[in-house]
PDB file of C-alpha atoms in Angstrom:
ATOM      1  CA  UNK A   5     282.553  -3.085 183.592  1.00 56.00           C
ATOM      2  CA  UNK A   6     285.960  -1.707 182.194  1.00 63.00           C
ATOM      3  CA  UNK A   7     288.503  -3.600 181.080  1.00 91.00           C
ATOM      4  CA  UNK A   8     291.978  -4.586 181.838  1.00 96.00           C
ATOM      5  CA  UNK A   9     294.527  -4.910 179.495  1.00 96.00           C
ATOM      6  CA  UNK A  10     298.000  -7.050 179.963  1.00 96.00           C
ATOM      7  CA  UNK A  11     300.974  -7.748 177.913  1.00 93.00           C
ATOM      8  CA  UNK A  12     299.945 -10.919 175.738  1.00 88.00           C
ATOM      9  CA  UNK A  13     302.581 -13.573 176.827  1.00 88.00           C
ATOM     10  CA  UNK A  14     303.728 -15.908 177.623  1.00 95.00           C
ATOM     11  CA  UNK A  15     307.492 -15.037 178.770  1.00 96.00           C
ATOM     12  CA  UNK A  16     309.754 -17.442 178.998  1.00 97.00           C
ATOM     13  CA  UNK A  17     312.757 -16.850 181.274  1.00 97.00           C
ATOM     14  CA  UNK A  18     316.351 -18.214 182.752  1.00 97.00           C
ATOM     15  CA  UNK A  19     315.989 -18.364 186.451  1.00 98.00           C
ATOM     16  CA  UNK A  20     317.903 -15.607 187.889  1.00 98.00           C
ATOM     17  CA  UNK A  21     316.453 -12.853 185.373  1.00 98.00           C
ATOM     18  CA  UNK A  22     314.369 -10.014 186.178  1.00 98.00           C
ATOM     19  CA  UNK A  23     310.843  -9.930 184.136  1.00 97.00           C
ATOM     20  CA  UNK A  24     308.330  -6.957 184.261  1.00 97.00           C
ATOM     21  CA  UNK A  25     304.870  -7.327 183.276  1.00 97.00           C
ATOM     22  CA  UNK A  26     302.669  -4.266 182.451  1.00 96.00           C
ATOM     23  CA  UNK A  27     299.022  -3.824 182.476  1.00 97.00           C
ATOM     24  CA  UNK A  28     296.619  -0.913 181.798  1.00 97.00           C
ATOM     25  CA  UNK A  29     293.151   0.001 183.321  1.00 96.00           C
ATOM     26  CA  UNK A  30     290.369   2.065 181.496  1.00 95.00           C
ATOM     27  CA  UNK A  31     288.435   2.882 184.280  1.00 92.00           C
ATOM     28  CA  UNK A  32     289.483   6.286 185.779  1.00 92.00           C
ATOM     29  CA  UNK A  33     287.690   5.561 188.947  1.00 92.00           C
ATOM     30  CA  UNK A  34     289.060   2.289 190.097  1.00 91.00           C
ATOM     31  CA  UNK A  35     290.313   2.636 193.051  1.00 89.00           C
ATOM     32  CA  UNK A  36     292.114  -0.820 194.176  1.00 92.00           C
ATOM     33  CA  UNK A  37     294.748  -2.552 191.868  1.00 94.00           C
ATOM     34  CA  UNK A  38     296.331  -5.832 192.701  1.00 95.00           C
ATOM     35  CA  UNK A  39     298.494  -8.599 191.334  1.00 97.00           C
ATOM     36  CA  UNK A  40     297.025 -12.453 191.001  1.00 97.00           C
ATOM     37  CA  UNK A  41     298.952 -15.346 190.966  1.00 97.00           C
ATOM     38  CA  UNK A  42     297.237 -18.253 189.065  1.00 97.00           C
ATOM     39  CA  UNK A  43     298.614 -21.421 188.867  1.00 96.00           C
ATOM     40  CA  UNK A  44     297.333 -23.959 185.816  1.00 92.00           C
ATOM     41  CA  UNK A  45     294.081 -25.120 186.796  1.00 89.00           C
ATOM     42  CA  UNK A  46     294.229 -23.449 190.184  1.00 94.00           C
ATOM     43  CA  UNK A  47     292.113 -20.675 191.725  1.00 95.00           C
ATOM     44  CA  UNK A  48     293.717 -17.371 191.563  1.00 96.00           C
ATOM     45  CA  UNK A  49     295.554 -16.110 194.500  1.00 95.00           C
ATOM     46  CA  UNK A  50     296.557 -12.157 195.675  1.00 94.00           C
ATOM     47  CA  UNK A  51     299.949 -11.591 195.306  1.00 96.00           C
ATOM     48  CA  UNK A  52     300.350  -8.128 196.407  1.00 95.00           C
ATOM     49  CA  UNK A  53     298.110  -5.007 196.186  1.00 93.00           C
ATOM     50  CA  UNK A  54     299.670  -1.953 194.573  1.00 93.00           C
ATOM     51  CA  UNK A  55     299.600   1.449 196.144  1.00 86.00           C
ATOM     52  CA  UNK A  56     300.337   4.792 194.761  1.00 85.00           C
ATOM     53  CA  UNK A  57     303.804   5.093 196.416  1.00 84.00           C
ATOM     54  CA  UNK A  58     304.604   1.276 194.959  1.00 86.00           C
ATOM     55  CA  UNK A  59     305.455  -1.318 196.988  1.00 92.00           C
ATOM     56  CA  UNK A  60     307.787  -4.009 197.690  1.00 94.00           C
ATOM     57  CA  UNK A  61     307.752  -7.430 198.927  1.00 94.00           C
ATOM     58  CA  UNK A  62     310.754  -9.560 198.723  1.00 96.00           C
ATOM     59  CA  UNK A  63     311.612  -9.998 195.414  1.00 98.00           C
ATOM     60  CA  UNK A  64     308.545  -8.694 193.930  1.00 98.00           C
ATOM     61  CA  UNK A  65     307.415  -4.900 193.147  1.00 97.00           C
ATOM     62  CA  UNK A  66     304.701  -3.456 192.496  1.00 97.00           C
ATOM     63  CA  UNK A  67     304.186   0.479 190.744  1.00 96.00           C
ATOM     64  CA  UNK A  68     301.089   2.099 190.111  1.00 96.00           C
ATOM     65  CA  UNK A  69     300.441   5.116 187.690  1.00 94.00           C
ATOM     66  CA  UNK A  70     297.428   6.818 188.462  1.00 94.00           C
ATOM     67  CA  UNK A  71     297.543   9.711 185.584  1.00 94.00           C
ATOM     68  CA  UNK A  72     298.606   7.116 182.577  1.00 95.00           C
ATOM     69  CA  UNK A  73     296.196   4.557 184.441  1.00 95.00           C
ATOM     70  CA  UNK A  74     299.248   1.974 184.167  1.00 96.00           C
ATOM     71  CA  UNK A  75     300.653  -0.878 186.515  1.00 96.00           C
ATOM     72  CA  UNK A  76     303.606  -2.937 186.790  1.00 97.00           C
ATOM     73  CA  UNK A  77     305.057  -5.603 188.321  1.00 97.00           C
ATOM     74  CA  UNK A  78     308.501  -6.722 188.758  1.00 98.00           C
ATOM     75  CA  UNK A  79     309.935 -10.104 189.994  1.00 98.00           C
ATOM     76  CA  UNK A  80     313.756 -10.136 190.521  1.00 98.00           C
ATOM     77  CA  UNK A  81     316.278 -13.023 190.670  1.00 98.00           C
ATOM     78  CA  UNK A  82     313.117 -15.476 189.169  1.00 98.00           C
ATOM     79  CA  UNK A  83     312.661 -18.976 190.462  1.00 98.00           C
ATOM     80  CA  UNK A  84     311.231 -21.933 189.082  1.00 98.00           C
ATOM     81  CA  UNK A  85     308.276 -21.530 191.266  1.00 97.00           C
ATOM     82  CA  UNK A  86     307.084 -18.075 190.179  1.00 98.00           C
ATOM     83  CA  UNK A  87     306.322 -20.328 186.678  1.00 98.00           C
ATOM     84  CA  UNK A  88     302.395 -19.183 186.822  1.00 97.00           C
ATOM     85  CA  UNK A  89     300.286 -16.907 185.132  1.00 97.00           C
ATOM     86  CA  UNK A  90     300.530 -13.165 186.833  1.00 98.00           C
ATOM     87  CA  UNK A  91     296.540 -11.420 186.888  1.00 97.00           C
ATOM     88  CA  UNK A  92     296.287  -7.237 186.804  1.00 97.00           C
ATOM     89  CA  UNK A  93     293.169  -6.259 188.604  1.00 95.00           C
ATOM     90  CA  UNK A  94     291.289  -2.841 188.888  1.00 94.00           C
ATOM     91  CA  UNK A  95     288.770  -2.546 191.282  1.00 91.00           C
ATOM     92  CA  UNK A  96     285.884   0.061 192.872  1.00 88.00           C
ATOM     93  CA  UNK A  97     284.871  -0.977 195.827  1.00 83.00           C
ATOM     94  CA  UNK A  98     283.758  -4.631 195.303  1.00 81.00           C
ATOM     95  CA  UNK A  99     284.088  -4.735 192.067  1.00 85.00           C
ATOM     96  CA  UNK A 100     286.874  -6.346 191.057  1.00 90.00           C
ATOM     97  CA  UNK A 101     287.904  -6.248 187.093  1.00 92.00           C
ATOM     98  CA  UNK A 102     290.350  -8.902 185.683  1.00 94.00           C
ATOM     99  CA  UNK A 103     292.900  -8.611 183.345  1.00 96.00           C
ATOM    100  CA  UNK A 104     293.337 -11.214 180.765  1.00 95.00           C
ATOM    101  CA  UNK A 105     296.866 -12.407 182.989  1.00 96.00           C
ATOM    102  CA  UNK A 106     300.292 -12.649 181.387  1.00 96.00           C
ATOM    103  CA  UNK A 107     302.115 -16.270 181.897  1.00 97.00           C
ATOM    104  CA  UNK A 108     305.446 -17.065 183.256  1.00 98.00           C
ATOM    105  CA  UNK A 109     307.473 -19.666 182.682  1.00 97.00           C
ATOM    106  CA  UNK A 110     311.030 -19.513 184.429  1.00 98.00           C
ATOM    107  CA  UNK A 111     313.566 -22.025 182.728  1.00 97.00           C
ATOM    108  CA  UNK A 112     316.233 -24.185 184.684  1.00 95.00           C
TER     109      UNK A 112
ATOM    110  CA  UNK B  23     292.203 -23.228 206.072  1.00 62.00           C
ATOM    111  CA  UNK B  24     290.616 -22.133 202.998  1.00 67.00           C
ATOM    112  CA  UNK B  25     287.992 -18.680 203.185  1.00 79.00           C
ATOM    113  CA  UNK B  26     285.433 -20.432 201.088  1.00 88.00           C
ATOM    114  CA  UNK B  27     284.809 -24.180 199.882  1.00 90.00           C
ATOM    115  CA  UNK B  28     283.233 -25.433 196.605  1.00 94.00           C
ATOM    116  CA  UNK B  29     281.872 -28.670 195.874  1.00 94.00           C
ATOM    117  CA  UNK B  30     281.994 -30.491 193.680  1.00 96.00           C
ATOM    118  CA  UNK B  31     285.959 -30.006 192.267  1.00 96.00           C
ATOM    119  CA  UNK B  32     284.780 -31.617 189.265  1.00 97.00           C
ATOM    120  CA  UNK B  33     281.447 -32.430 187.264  1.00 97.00           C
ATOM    121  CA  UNK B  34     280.867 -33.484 184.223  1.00 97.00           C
ATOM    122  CA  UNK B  35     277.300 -32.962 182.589  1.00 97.00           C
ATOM    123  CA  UNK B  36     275.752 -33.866 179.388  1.00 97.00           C
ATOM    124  CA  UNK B  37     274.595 -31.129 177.641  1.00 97.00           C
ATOM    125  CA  UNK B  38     270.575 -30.329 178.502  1.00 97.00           C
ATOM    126  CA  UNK B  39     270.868 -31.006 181.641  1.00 97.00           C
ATOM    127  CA  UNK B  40     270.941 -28.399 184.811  1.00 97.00           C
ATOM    128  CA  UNK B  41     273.681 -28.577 186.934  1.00 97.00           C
ATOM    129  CA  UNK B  42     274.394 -26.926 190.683  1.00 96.00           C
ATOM    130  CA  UNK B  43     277.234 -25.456 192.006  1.00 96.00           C
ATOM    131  CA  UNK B  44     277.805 -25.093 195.747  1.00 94.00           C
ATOM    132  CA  UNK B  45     279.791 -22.491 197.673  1.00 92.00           C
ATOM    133  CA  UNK B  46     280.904 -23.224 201.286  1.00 86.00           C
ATOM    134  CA  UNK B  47     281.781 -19.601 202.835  1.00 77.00           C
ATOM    135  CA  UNK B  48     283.455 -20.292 206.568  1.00 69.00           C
ATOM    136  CA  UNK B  49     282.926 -17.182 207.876  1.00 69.00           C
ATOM    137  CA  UNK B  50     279.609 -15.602 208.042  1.00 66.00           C
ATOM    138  CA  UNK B  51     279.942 -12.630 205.331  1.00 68.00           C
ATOM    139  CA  UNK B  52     277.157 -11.389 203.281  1.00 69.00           C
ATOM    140  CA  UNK B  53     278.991 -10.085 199.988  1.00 78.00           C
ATOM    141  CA  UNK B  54     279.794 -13.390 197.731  1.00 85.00           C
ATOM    142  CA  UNK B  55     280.861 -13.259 194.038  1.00 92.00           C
ATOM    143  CA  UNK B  56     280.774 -15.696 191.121  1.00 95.00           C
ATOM    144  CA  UNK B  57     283.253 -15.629 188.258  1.00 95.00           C
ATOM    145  CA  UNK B  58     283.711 -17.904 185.231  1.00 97.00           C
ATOM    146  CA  UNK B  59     286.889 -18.945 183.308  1.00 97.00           C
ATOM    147  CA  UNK B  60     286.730 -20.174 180.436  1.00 96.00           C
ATOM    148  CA  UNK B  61     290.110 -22.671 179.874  1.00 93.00           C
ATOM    149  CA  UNK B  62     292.790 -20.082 178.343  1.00 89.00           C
ATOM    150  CA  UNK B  63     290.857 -17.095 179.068  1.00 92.00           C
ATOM    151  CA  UNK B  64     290.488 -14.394 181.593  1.00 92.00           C
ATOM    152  CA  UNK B  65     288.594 -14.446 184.910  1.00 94.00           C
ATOM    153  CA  UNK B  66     285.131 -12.968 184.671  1.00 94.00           C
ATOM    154  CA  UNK B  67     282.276 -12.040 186.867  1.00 93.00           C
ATOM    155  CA  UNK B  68     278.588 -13.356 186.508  1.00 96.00           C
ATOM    156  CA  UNK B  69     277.004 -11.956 189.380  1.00 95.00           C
ATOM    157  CA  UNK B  70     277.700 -10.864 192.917  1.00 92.00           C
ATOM    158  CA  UNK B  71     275.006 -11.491 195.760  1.00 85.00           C
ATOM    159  CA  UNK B  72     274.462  -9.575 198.744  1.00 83.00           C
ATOM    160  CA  UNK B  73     272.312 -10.230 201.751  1.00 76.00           C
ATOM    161  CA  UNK B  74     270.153 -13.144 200.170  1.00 79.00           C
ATOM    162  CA  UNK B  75     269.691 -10.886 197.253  1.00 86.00           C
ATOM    163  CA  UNK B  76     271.073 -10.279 193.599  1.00 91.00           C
ATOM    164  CA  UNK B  77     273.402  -7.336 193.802  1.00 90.00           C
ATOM    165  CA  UNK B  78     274.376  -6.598 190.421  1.00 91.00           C
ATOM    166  CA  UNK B  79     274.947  -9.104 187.208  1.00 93.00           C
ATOM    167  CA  UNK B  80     276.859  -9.416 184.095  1.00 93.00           C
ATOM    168  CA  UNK B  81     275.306  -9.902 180.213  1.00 93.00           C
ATOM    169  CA  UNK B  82     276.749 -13.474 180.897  1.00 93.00           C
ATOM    170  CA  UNK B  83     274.273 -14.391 183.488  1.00 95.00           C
ATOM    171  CA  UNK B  84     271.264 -14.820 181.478  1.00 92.00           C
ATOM    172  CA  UNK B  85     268.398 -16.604 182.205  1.00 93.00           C
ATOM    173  CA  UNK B  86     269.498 -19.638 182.676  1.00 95.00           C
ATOM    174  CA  UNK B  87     271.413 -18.800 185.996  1.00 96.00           C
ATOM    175  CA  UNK B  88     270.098 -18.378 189.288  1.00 95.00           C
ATOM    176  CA  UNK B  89     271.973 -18.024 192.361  1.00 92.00           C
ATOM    177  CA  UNK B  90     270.283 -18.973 196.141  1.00 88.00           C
ATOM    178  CA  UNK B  91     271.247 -19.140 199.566  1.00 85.00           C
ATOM    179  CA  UNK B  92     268.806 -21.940 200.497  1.00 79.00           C
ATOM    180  CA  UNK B  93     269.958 -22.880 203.699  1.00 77.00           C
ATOM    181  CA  UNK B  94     271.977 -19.469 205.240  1.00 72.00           C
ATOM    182  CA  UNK B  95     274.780 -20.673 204.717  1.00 76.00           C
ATOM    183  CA  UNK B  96     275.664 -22.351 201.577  1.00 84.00           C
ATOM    184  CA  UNK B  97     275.969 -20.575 198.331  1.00 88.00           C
ATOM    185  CA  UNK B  98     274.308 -22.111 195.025  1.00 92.00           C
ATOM    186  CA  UNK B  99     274.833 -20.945 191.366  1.00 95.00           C
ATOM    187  CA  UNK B 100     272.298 -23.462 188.855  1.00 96.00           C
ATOM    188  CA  UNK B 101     272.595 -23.494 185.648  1.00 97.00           C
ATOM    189  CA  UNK B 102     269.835 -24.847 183.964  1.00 95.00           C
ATOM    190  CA  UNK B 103     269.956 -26.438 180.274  1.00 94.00           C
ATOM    191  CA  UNK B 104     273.673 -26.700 180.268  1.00 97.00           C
ATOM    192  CA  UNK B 105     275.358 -25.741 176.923  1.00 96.00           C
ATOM    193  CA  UNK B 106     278.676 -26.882 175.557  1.00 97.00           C
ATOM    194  CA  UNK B 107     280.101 -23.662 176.029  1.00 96.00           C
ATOM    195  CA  UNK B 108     279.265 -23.394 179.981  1.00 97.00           C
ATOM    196  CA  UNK B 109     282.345 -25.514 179.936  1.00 97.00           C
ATOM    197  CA  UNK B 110     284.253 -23.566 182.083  1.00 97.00           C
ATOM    198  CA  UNK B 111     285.955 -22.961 185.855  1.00 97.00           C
ATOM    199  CA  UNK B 112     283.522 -21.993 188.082  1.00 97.00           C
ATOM    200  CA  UNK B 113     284.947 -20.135 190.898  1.00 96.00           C
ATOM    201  CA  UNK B 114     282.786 -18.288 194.300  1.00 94.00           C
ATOM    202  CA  UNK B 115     284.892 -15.613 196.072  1.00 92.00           C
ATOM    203  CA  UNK B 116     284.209 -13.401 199.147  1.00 88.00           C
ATOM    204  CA  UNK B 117     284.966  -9.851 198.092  1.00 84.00           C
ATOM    205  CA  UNK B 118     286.137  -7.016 200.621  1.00 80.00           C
ATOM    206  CA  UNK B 119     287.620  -4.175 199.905  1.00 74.00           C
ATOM    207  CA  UNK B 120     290.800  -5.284 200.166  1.00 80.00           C
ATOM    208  CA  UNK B 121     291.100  -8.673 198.293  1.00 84.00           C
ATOM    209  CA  UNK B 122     289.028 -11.678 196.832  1.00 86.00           C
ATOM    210  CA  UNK B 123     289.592 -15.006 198.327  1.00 89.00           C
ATOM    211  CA  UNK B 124     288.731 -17.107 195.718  1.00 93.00           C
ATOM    212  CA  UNK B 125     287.266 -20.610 196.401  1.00 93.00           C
ATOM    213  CA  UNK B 126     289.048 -24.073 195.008  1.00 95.00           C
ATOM    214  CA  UNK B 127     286.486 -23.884 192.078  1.00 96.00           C
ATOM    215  CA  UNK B 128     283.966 -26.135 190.246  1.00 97.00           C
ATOM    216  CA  UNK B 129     285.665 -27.580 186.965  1.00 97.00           C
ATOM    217  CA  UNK B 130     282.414 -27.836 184.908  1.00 98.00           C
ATOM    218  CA  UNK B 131     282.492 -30.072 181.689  1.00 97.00           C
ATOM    219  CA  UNK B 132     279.398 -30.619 179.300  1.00 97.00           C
ATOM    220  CA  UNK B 133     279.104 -33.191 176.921  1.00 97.00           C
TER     221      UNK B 133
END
């Protein structure tokens, strides 16, 4: 198994802000990339899959970069309740790869 | 409703002693995963199982894990000889293609 690499953390924001987290894959051949939201002592929990085009849901957007084998994600206008810890995952077929995750904390 | 349901949320274990994990899927699918977390660390997988059988494993599932479906339903991971470092999240999750739903998780504490 390949790894997953994310930026180290944690970020602490004002609510309001926009954050970006960034992750990289070393697998070539993974074909399936998602976000995970895990919250402290929780299971994690699919946030959004990323596709090749990037996608968008709410305030939350996903890019993927197949040639630099890069993802991001980007959460705009930040509430208290996105405070959690954000997962990058590469998979092939089943085979799903976990990143180390990258935690939020959104400040009042 | 959750996809799958573990018992128990929370065992603690005295180190030496074997301990079982249970995994309640609701739906009848065949491809089931088990990952680890280790408190501050990242998610990782131990072994997936597929159609009553082993499917593939990772160097962390040694010898001292087995995985059964005894009944065709339920999902067991036993770990046998618990060490202090098995201290961990224990968490089953059906794997498609398109997502894992993870289960609730086992919070596993030796002693």
């Amino acid at each position: 198994r390949k790894e997953v690499e994310q930026d180290p953390g944690p970020f602490n924001v004002p609510e309001g802000a926009t954050v970006a987290f960034n992750c990289t894959y070393s697998n070539s051949a993974s074909q399936s990339f998602f976000w995970y939201r895990q919250d402290c002592r929780k299971e994690p929990k699919l946030l959004m899959s990323v596709y090749s085009s990037g996608n968008e849901d709410g305030r939350f957007t996903a890019q993927l970069n197949r040639a630099s084998q890069y993802i991001s994600l980007l959460i705009r206008d930040s509430k208290l309740s996105d405070s959690a810890t954000y997962l990058c995952v590469s998979a092939l077929g089943q085979n799903f790869v976990f990143g180390p995750g990258t935690r939020l904390s959104v400040l009042p | 409703e959750p996809e799958v349901t573990q018992t128990p949320s929370h065992q603690v274990t005295q180190m030496g002693q074997e301990v079982i994990l249970r995994c309640v899927p609701i739906s009848n699918h065949l491809y089931f995963y088990w990952y680890r977390q280790i408190l501050g660390q990242k998610v990782e997988f131990l072994v997936s199982f597929y159609n009553n059988e082993i499917s593939e494993k990772s160097e962390i599932f040694d010898d001292q894990f087995s995985v059964e479906r005894p009944d065709g339903s339920n999902f067991t991971l036993k770990i046998r000889s618990t060490k202090l470092e098995d201290s961990a999240m224990y968490f089953c999750a059906k794997v498609t293609a398109r997502e894992a739903f993870f289960g609730q998780g086992t919070r596993l504490t030796v002693v």
